[in-house]
Amino acid sequence: MKRVYFTSFGCQMNVLDSELVLGDFKRTGYQQTDDMRLADIVLINTCSIRELAEEKVWSLLGRARLIKQERPALKIGVMGCMAQRVKEELIRRAPHVDLVLGTSNFRSAVQDLEDIESGGGRVVRVAKRPDPEFLPDADRNVAARPDAFRAFVTIVRGCNHSCSYCIVPHTRGGEVSRPQAEVWAEVERLVADGVREVTFLGQNINTYGQDLHPQRLHTGAICDLLEAASGIEGLDRIRFLTSNPFDMTEDMMRRFGSIPKVMPWLHIPAQAGNDALLARMQRTYTVDEYRTVVGWARKHIPGVEITSDFIVGFSGETEEEFEGTKALVREIGFMQTYVFKYSLRPMTISARRMPDDVPEDVKKSRNVELLAVQDEAALTRNRGLVGRRLEILIEGISKSDDRRVTGRDMNNRLVHCEGDAAMAGRMAIVEITDVAAHSLIGKRVALESEVGSWSYRGYGGGAASACGAETVSA
Ligand code: 5AD
Ligand code: SF4
């Protein structure tokens, strides 16, 4: 029995890419191990978005090298954004690495390993175009997914934007959409295997499909895809990310709101709350335009909740600009925000043209401050949920308390309630009794399969939450 040790850094797309590769290894008979010393191959899926993510990989490679010194048969592979970005440096600084697979060419890992083991020497595949024989999303092993009832599905890879701080267009290249029929078939296979909720992934899902129809600027292809997927029997919930503020139209929001299986949650990264700062970031919208997009969402998607990303300490960020960001977080009332300290990335526009001039301690304190603003606002909003009934899809036993189960509500909030493993994969209605900034606790009011038919559509605490009758039809 051969063993693969696999570690993954970075975004949801990396989580899925890791699943795809692990699926190939499992199909070939490999077992997964979480002990590097027992592995035949150590494979690391890497992220380049911030420097820290790359530093972690270098230190992991150092550990792997020590094991390889004792056991030279161990093979070491690096895949993903860092493999794409620093291929030469990787080989120079880490000559013990046998396999380097970029962001478009990682599905050949099993085959490449066989070639290396039969004496073929190091393999480096970093072409920007995928090898047609090993397309990134082909022939997914659906049984290899980590969650029984939820799955990610990539719909578009890469990004056509040029936000000045961002390395992604360099590491993942321009947008490449998967044809709708192919996505649909993958979702069908997942649903046939027990999945009830899918999350479609893309760096910018708004322009999904435009590269497939270059002759016409078709802005609604994402909505067509969602409508098609919502026709799949057995699929209950559809989510997607990322919805950037640019390339979004009111009509798209209207269509999102009209598809009942599309959950009322949008991830709309703002990055900053000041126009000059947004301009330096090359985000191509103003704070006011951001407000307009959020306004469309709240107008057309009943009960919608918004989450967001922010960068603090970007080049030249003044105290006044940062105050603007804090004000936007207070004003919008995000369900959750992710805050990142600006990290200068080689090759980006900001690295070439703008100094990384906000001191580290200022970045740190702004990060803490912005999170505190967000947590306070989230806690206040969540307190308003006490006594409300929410529909959750139960994922399984809670990691922190084995007398509880954990699920997500329609807005994607984490909810805990009393229960046991047999409830996994079912919907439940939970009445909220206690809240924190990042999760809710409730008591179970009804469980799917204990009532005749399930037609609950009570939304959470979103801005338009007046809608949605809170009833369970038996
Ligand atoms: N430094 C810090 N954060 C970054 N992000 C992207 N590039 C950088 C960078 N150079 C953040 C953005 C993006 C999220 C995925 O990561 O907020 O939305
Ligand atoms: Fe990076 Fe901007 Fe593209 Fe997002 S939209 S991946 S932040 S370049």
Coordinates of C-alpha atoms and ligand atoms in Angstrom, one line a residue:
M1 CA 0.0 0.0 0.0
K2 CA 1.5 3.3 -1.1
R3 CA 0.9 6.5 0.9
V4 CA 0.4 10.1 -0.1
Y5 CA 0.9 13.0 2.3
F6 CA -1.0 16.0 1.1
T7 CA -1.1 19.6 2.4
S8 CA -3.0 22.5 0.9
F9 CA -2.7 26.2 1.4
G10 CA -4.8 29.1 0.2
C11 CA -8.3 29.6 -1.3
Q12 CA -11.3 27.3 -1.9
M13 CA -10.1 26.6 -5.4
N14 CA -7.0 25.2 -4.0
V15 CA -9.0 23.1 -1.6
L16 CA -10.9 21.7 -4.6
D17 CA -7.7 21.2 -6.7
S18 CA -6.3 19.2 -3.9
E19 CA -9.4 17.1 -3.8
L20 CA -9.1 16.5 -7.5
V21 CA -5.5 15.3 -7.2
L22 CA -6.1 13.3 -4.1
G23 CA -9.0 11.7 -5.9
D24 CA -6.6 10.5 -8.6
F25 CA -4.2 9.1 -6.0
K26 CA -7.1 7.3 -4.3
R27 CA -8.4 5.9 -7.6
T28 CA -4.9 4.5 -8.1
G29 CA -4.9 2.7 -4.7
Y30 CA -2.9 5.2 -2.6
Q31 CA -3.9 5.8 1.0
Q32 CA -3.7 9.3 2.5
T33 CA -1.5 9.7 5.6
D34 CA -1.1 12.7 7.8
D35 CA 2.4 11.6 8.9
M36 CA 5.0 12.8 6.4
R37 CA 7.4 10.1 7.7
L38 CA 5.2 7.3 6.5
A39 CA 4.6 8.8 3.0
D40 CA 5.9 7.6 -0.4
I41 CA 5.1 11.0 -1.8
V42 CA 4.7 14.4 -0.1
L43 CA 2.7 16.8 -2.3
I44 CA 2.1 20.4 -1.3
N45 CA -0.6 22.6 -3.0
T46 CA 0.7 26.1 -2.7
C47 CA -0.6 29.7 -2.5
S48 CA 1.2 32.9 -3.5
I49 CA -1.3 35.5 -2.5
R50 CA 0.7 36.7 0.5
E51 CA 4.3 36.2 1.4
L52 CA 3.5 34.3 4.6
A53 CA 1.8 31.6 2.6
E54 CA 5.0 31.0 0.6
E55 CA 7.2 31.1 3.7
K56 CA 5.2 28.2 5.2
V57 CA 5.8 26.1 2.1
W58 CA 9.6 26.8 2.2
S59 CA 9.6 25.6 5.8
L60 CA 7.6 22.5 5.0
L61 CA 10.0 21.7 2.2
G62 CA 12.8 21.9 4.7
R63 CA 11.1 19.3 6.9
A64 CA 10.5 17.1 3.9
R65 CA 14.1 17.3 2.9
L66 CA 15.3 16.0 6.2
I67 CA 13.0 12.9 5.8
K68 CA 14.3 12.4 2.2
Q69 CA 17.9 12.5 3.5
E70 CA 17.1 9.4 5.6
R71 CA 14.8 7.8 3.1
P72 CA 15.9 8.8 -0.5
A73 CA 13.0 6.9 -2.1
L74 CA 10.6 9.6 -0.8
K75 CA 9.3 11.8 -3.6
I76 CA 8.4 15.4 -3.1
G77 CA 6.0 17.4 -5.3
V78 CA 4.9 21.1 -5.3
M79 CA 1.8 22.2 -7.2
G80 CA -0.3 25.4 -7.5
C81 CA 0.4 29.1 -7.5
M82 CA 3.9 29.0 -6.0
A83 CA 5.0 26.2 -8.4
Q84 CA 3.8 28.5 -11.2
R85 CA 5.4 31.6 -9.9
V86 CA 8.8 30.5 -8.6
K87 CA 9.5 27.4 -10.6
E88 CA 13.2 28.1 -11.2
E89 CA 13.8 29.3 -7.7
L90 CA 12.1 26.2 -6.4
I91 CA 14.4 23.9 -8.3
R92 CA 17.4 25.9 -7.3
R93 CA 16.6 26.3 -3.6
A94 CA 15.0 22.9 -3.2
P95 CA 16.8 20.5 -5.5
H96 CA 15.2 17.6 -3.5
V97 CA 11.8 18.5 -5.2
D98 CA 11.0 15.8 -7.8
L99 CA 7.7 17.2 -9.2
V100 CA 6.7 20.8 -10.0
L101 CA 3.1 21.3 -11.3
G102 CA 1.7 24.7 -12.1
T103 CA -1.9 25.9 -11.9
S104 CA -3.1 24.5 -15.2
N105 CA -1.2 21.2 -15.1
F106 CA -1.6 19.3 -11.9
R107 CA -3.9 16.5 -12.9
S108 CA -0.9 14.5 -14.3
A109 CA 0.5 14.1 -10.8
V110 CA -0.1 10.3 -10.6
Q111 CA 1.3 9.6 -14.0
D112 CA 4.3 11.9 -13.5
L113 CA 5.1 10.1 -10.2
E114 CA 5.1 6.8 -12.0
D115 CA 7.4 8.2 -14.6
I116 CA 9.8 9.5 -11.9
E117 CA 9.7 6.2 -10.0
S118 CA 10.6 4.3 -13.1
G119 CA 13.7 6.5 -13.5
G120 CA 12.5 9.3 -15.6
G121 CA 14.0 12.1 -13.4
R122 CA 12.4 15.3 -12.2
V123 CA 9.1 16.5 -13.9
V124 CA 8.3 20.2 -14.3
R125 CA 5.0 21.2 -15.9
V126 CA 4.4 24.9 -15.7
A127 CA 2.9 25.8 -19.1
K128 CA 0.1 28.3 -18.8
R129 CA -2.1 26.2 -21.1
P130 CA -3.4 22.9 -19.7
D131 CA -2.2 19.7 -21.4
P132 CA -5.4 18.5 -23.2
E133 CA -4.7 15.0 -21.9
F134 CA -4.8 16.3 -18.3
L135 CA -7.4 19.1 -18.1
P136 CA -7.7 20.5 -14.5
D137 CA -11.3 19.5 -14.0
A138 CA -11.6 16.4 -16.1
D139 CA -13.1 13.2 -14.9
R140 CA -13.5 14.1 -11.2
N141 CA -13.5 11.3 -8.6
V142 CA -16.6 12.5 -6.9
A143 CA -16.2 9.9 -4.1
A144 CA -13.0 11.5 -2.9
R145 CA -14.7 14.7 -1.6
P146 CA -14.1 15.6 2.0
D147 CA -17.8 16.5 2.8
A148 CA -20.6 14.1 2.2
F149 CA -23.3 16.6 1.5
R150 CA -21.5 19.7 0.1
A151 CA -19.1 20.1 -2.7
F152 CA -17.1 22.8 -4.6
V153 CA -17.3 22.9 -8.4
T154 CA -15.0 25.1 -10.4
I155 CA -16.7 27.0 -13.2
V156 CA -14.1 29.5 -14.2
R157 CA -10.3 29.6 -13.6
G158 CA -8.1 32.7 -13.8
C159 CA -8.8 36.4 -13.8
N160 CA -8.9 39.1 -16.5
H161 CA -8.6 42.0 -14.0
S162 CA -5.5 43.8 -12.9
C163 CA -6.0 44.8 -9.3
S164 CA -2.6 46.4 -8.6
Y165 CA -1.7 44.3 -5.5
C166 CA -2.8 40.9 -6.9
I167 CA -0.6 38.0 -8.0
V168 CA -3.5 35.8 -9.2
P169 CA -3.6 36.9 -12.9
H170 CA 0.1 36.0 -13.0
T171 CA -0.2 32.6 -11.3
R172 CA -3.5 31.5 -12.7
G173 CA -3.6 33.4 -16.0
G174 CA -6.7 34.8 -17.8
E175 CA -10.2 33.5 -17.4
V176 CA -11.0 30.1 -18.8
S177 CA -14.6 29.0 -18.3
R178 CA -15.9 25.5 -18.3
P179 CA -18.8 24.8 -20.7
Q180 CA -22.1 24.8 -18.9
A181 CA -22.9 21.2 -20.0
E182 CA -19.7 20.0 -18.4
V183 CA -20.4 21.7 -15.1
W184 CA -23.9 20.5 -15.1
A185 CA -22.8 16.9 -15.7
E186 CA -20.3 17.2 -12.8
V187 CA -23.0 18.5 -10.5
E188 CA -25.3 15.6 -11.5
R189 CA -22.7 13.1 -10.6
L190 CA -22.1 14.8 -7.2
V191 CA -25.8 14.9 -6.5
A192 CA -26.2 11.2 -7.5
D193 CA -23.5 10.5 -4.9
G194 CA -25.3 12.3 -2.1
V195 CA -24.4 16.0 -2.4
R196 CA -27.2 18.5 -1.6
E197 CA -25.3 21.8 -1.8
V198 CA -22.8 23.0 -4.4
T199 CA -20.6 26.1 -4.3
F200 CA -19.5 27.2 -7.8
L201 CA -16.0 28.7 -7.8
G202 CA -14.3 31.3 -9.9
Q203 CA -11.9 34.2 -9.1
N204 CA -14.7 36.4 -10.7
I205 CA -17.9 34.5 -11.5
N206 CA -19.6 37.5 -12.9
T207 CA -18.0 37.1 -16.3
Y208 CA -18.3 33.3 -16.4
G209 CA -18.8 32.1 -19.9
Q210 CA -17.7 35.3 -21.7
D211 CA -14.6 33.6 -23.0
L212 CA -16.8 30.9 -24.5
H213 CA -18.7 33.4 -26.5
P214 CA -16.1 36.0 -27.5
Q215 CA -18.3 37.4 -30.3
R216 CA -21.0 38.6 -27.9
L217 CA -20.6 40.1 -24.5
H218 CA -23.0 37.8 -22.8
T219 CA -23.3 39.1 -19.2
G220 CA -25.9 36.5 -18.0
A221 CA -24.1 33.2 -18.6
I222 CA -23.6 32.7 -14.8
C223 CA -27.4 33.1 -14.4
D224 CA -28.1 30.6 -17.2
L225 CA -25.8 28.2 -15.4
L226 CA -27.5 28.7 -12.1
E227 CA -30.9 28.2 -13.6
A228 CA -29.8 25.0 -15.4
A229 CA -28.2 23.6 -12.2
S230 CA -31.3 24.4 -10.1
G231 CA -33.2 22.0 -12.4
I232 CA -31.2 19.1 -11.0
E233 CA -33.4 17.0 -8.8
G234 CA -31.9 16.3 -5.4
L235 CA -29.8 19.4 -5.4
D236 CA -31.2 21.8 -2.7
R237 CA -28.7 24.6 -2.3
I238 CA -26.5 26.6 -4.7
R239 CA -23.9 29.1 -3.7
F240 CA -21.1 30.8 -5.7
L241 CA -18.1 32.9 -5.2
T242 CA -16.5 35.4 -5.9
S243 CA -19.0 38.1 -7.0
N244 CA -16.8 41.2 -7.5
P245 CA -18.4 44.6 -7.5
F246 CA -17.2 45.2 -11.1
D247 CA -18.9 43.3 -14.0
M248 CA -22.0 43.0 -11.9
T249 CA -25.4 44.2 -13.2
E250 CA -28.7 44.8 -11.6
D251 CA -30.3 42.3 -13.9
M252 CA -27.9 39.6 -12.7
M253 CA -28.9 40.3 -9.2
R254 CA -32.6 40.1 -10.2
R255 CA -32.0 36.7 -11.7
F256 CA -30.0 35.5 -8.7
G257 CA -33.0 36.5 -6.5
S258 CA -35.4 34.6 -8.7
I259 CA -33.8 31.2 -8.4
P260 CA -35.1 29.6 -5.2
K261 CA -32.2 27.2 -4.9
V262 CA -29.7 30.1 -5.0
M263 CA -28.9 30.9 -1.4
P264 CA -29.1 34.5 -0.1
W265 CA -25.4 35.0 0.4
L266 CA -22.9 36.9 -1.8
H267 CA -19.2 37.4 -1.2
I268 CA -18.5 40.9 -2.6
P269 CA -14.9 42.0 -1.8
A270 CA -14.7 45.7 -1.2
Q271 CA -11.0 45.8 -0.4
A272 CA -11.2 49.4 0.8
G273 CA -13.7 52.2 1.7
N274 CA -12.0 55.2 0.1
D275 CA -12.0 56.3 -3.5
A276 CA -8.3 57.3 -3.8
L277 CA -7.2 54.0 -2.2
L278 CA -9.5 52.0 -4.5
A279 CA -8.1 53.8 -7.5
R280 CA -4.5 53.0 -6.4
M281 CA -5.6 49.4 -6.0
Q282 CA -7.1 49.6 -9.6
R283 CA -10.4 48.2 -8.4
T284 CA -12.3 50.2 -11.1
Y285 CA -15.2 51.2 -8.8
T286 CA -15.8 53.9 -6.2
V287 CA -17.2 53.5 -2.8
D288 CA -20.5 54.8 -4.0
E289 CA -20.6 52.3 -6.9
Y290 CA -19.9 49.5 -4.3
R291 CA -22.9 50.8 -2.3
T292 CA -25.1 50.6 -5.4
V293 CA -24.1 46.9 -6.0
V294 CA -25.0 46.0 -2.4
G295 CA -28.2 47.9 -2.9
W296 CA -29.1 45.8 -5.9
A297 CA -28.4 42.7 -3.9
R298 CA -30.6 43.8 -1.0
K299 CA -33.4 44.9 -3.4
H300 CA -33.6 41.7 -5.4
I301 CA -32.3 38.8 -3.2
P302 CA -34.7 38.3 -0.2
G303 CA -32.8 38.0 3.0
V304 CA -29.4 38.3 1.4
E305 CA -26.3 38.6 3.6
I306 CA -23.0 40.0 2.3
T307 CA -19.5 39.0 3.2
S308 CA -16.4 40.9 2.1
D309 CA -12.6 41.1 1.9
F310 CA -10.5 44.1 2.9
I311 CA -6.8 44.9 2.6
V312 CA -5.2 47.2 5.3
G313 CA -1.9 48.9 5.0
F314 CA -1.9 49.1 1.2
S315 CA 0.7 51.5 -0.3
G316 CA 0.2 55.1 0.9
E317 CA -2.8 54.2 3.0
T318 CA -3.4 57.3 5.2
E319 CA -5.2 57.4 8.5
E320 CA -8.1 59.2 6.8
E321 CA -8.3 56.5 4.1
F322 CA -8.4 53.8 6.7
E323 CA -11.2 55.7 8.5
G324 CA -13.2 55.5 5.3
T325 CA -12.7 51.7 5.3
K326 CA -13.9 51.4 8.9
A327 CA -16.9 53.6 8.0
L328 CA -17.8 51.4 5.1
V329 CA -17.7 48.3 7.3
R330 CA -20.0 50.0 9.9
E331 CA -22.3 51.2 7.2
I332 CA -22.8 48.1 5.1
G333 CA -23.3 45.6 8.0
F334 CA -21.4 42.7 6.6
M335 CA -22.2 39.3 7.9
Q336 CA -18.5 38.6 7.9
T337 CA -15.3 40.2 6.6
Y338 CA -11.8 38.8 6.0
V339 CA -9.1 41.3 6.7
F340 CA -5.6 41.0 5.2
K341 CA -2.4 43.0 5.8
Y342 CA -1.1 44.2 2.5
S343 CA 1.7 41.9 1.3
L344 CA 3.8 43.2 -1.6
R345 CA 4.0 40.5 -4.3
P346 CA 6.7 40.5 -7.0
M347 CA 5.5 41.1 -10.5
T348 CA 2.3 43.0 -9.5
I349 CA 1.6 46.5 -10.6
S350 CA 1.9 47.9 -7.0
A351 CA 5.3 46.1 -6.5
R352 CA 6.6 47.9 -9.6
R353 CA 5.1 51.3 -9.0
M354 CA 4.3 51.9 -5.4
P355 CA 6.3 51.6 -2.2
D356 CA 5.2 49.2 0.6
D357 CA 5.4 52.2 3.0
V358 CA 2.9 51.5 5.7
P359 CA 4.9 50.2 8.7
E360 CA 4.2 46.6 9.8
D361 CA 3.0 47.7 13.3
V362 CA 0.5 50.1 11.7
K363 CA -0.7 47.3 9.3
K364 CA -1.1 45.0 12.3
S365 CA -3.0 47.5 14.4
R366 CA -5.3 48.5 11.5
N367 CA -6.0 44.8 11.0
V368 CA -7.0 44.3 14.6
E369 CA -9.0 47.5 14.6
L370 CA -11.0 46.7 11.5
L371 CA -11.8 43.2 12.7
A372 CA -13.0 44.7 16.0
V373 CA -15.3 47.0 14.1
Q374 CA -16.6 44.1 12.1
D375 CA -17.0 41.7 15.1
E376 CA -18.9 44.3 17.1
A377 CA -21.3 44.9 14.1
A378 CA -21.7 41.2 13.5
L379 CA -22.4 40.5 17.1
T380 CA -25.1 43.2 17.2
R381 CA -26.7 41.8 14.1
N382 CA -26.5 38.3 15.4
R383 CA -28.2 39.3 18.6
G384 CA -31.2 40.2 16.5
L385 CA -31.4 36.5 15.5
V386 CA -32.1 35.2 19.0
G387 CA -35.6 33.7 18.9
R388 CA -35.6 33.4 15.1
R389 CA -36.0 30.1 13.3
L390 CA -33.4 29.2 10.7
E391 CA -33.1 26.4 8.2
I392 CA -29.8 24.6 8.4
L393 CA -28.2 21.7 6.4
I394 CA -26.6 19.6 9.0
E395 CA -23.0 18.6 8.2
G396 CA -22.2 16.4 11.1
I397 CA -20.9 16.3 14.7
S398 CA -19.5 19.5 15.9
K399 CA -15.7 19.5 16.2
S400 CA -15.7 21.1 19.6
D401 CA -18.6 19.2 21.3
D402 CA -19.7 15.7 20.4
R403 CA -23.2 16.2 21.8
R404 CA -23.8 18.8 19.1
V405 CA -24.2 18.9 15.4
T406 CA -23.0 21.7 13.1
G407 CA -24.7 23.1 10.0
R408 CA -25.0 26.2 7.8
D409 CA -28.0 28.3 7.5
M410 CA -29.2 29.7 4.1
N411 CA -26.9 32.7 4.6
N412 CA -23.9 30.4 5.3
R413 CA -23.8 31.1 9.0
L414 CA -22.3 28.4 11.2
V415 CA -25.0 27.1 13.5
H416 CA -24.7 24.5 16.3
C417 CA -27.5 22.6 18.0
E418 CA -28.0 19.4 20.0
G419 CA -28.0 16.2 18.0
D420 CA -26.2 13.1 16.8
A421 CA -24.4 11.7 13.8
A422 CA -27.6 10.2 12.3
M423 CA -28.8 13.7 11.6
A424 CA -26.0 14.5 9.1
G425 CA -27.2 15.4 5.7
R426 CA -30.6 16.5 6.8
M427 CA -32.3 19.9 6.9
A428 CA -33.4 21.1 10.3
I429 CA -35.2 24.1 11.7
V430 CA -33.3 25.6 14.6
E431 CA -34.5 28.3 17.0
I432 CA -31.6 30.5 17.9
T433 CA -30.9 30.7 21.6
D434 CA -27.4 32.2 21.8
V435 CA -25.0 34.0 19.5
A436 CA -21.4 34.9 19.0
A437 CA -19.8 37.0 16.3
H438 CA -19.0 34.0 14.1
S439 CA -21.5 31.4 15.0
L440 CA -25.0 30.7 16.5
I441 CA -26.4 28.2 18.9
G442 CA -30.0 27.0 18.7
K443 CA -32.4 24.3 19.7
R444 CA -33.9 22.0 17.2
V445 CA -37.6 22.6 16.3
A446 CA -38.0 20.2 13.4
L447 CA -35.9 17.7 11.5
E448 CA -36.4 16.8 7.9
S449 CA -37.7 13.2 7.6
E450 CA -39.7 13.7 10.8
V451 CA -42.1 15.9 8.8
G452 CA -43.9 14.9 5.7
S453 CA -42.6 17.4 3.2
W454 CA -40.0 20.1 3.6
S455 CA -40.8 23.5 2.3
Y456 CA -39.2 25.8 4.8
R457 CA -37.9 29.1 3.3
G458 CA -37.4 31.3 6.4
Y459 CA -34.4 33.5 5.8
G460 CA -31.9 34.6 8.4
G461 CA -31.2 38.1 9.5
G462 CA -30.5 39.9 6.2
A463 CA -31.5 43.4 5.3
A464 CA -34.6 42.2 3.5
S465 CA -35.5 39.5 5.9
A466 CA -39.1 40.6 6.3
C467 CA -39.9 38.1 3.5
G468 CA -40.2 34.4 3.8
A469 CA -43.0 32.8 5.8
E470 CA -41.5 30.8 8.7
T471 CA -43.5 27.7 8.4
V472 CA -42.8 24.0 8.2
S473 CA -45.4 22.2 6.2
A474 CA -46.1 18.7 7.4
Ligands
5AD1 N1 -1.8 41.4 0.1 C1 -2.8 41.2 1.0 N2 -4.0 40.7 0.7 C2 -4.2 40.3 -0.6 N3 -5.3 39.8 -1.2 C3 -5.0 39.7 -2.6 N4 -3.7 40.1 -2.8 C4 -3.2 40.5 -1.6 C5 -2.0 41.1 -1.2 N5 -1.0 41.3 -2.1 C6 -6.6 39.5 -0.6 C7 -7.7 40.3 -1.2 C8 -8.5 39.2 -1.9 C9 -8.2 38.0 -1.0 C10 -8.4 36.7 -1.6 O1 -6.8 38.1 -0.6 O2 -8.5 40.8 -0.2 O3 -9.8 39.4 -2.0
SF4_2 FE1 -6.9 39.4 -8.0 FE2 -8.6 41.5 -8.6 FE3 -8.6 39.2 -10.1 FE4 -9.6 39.2 -7.6 S1 -10.4 40.4 -9.3 S2 -8.2 37.6 -8.5 S3 -8.2 40.6 -6.5 S4 -6.9 40.6 -9.9

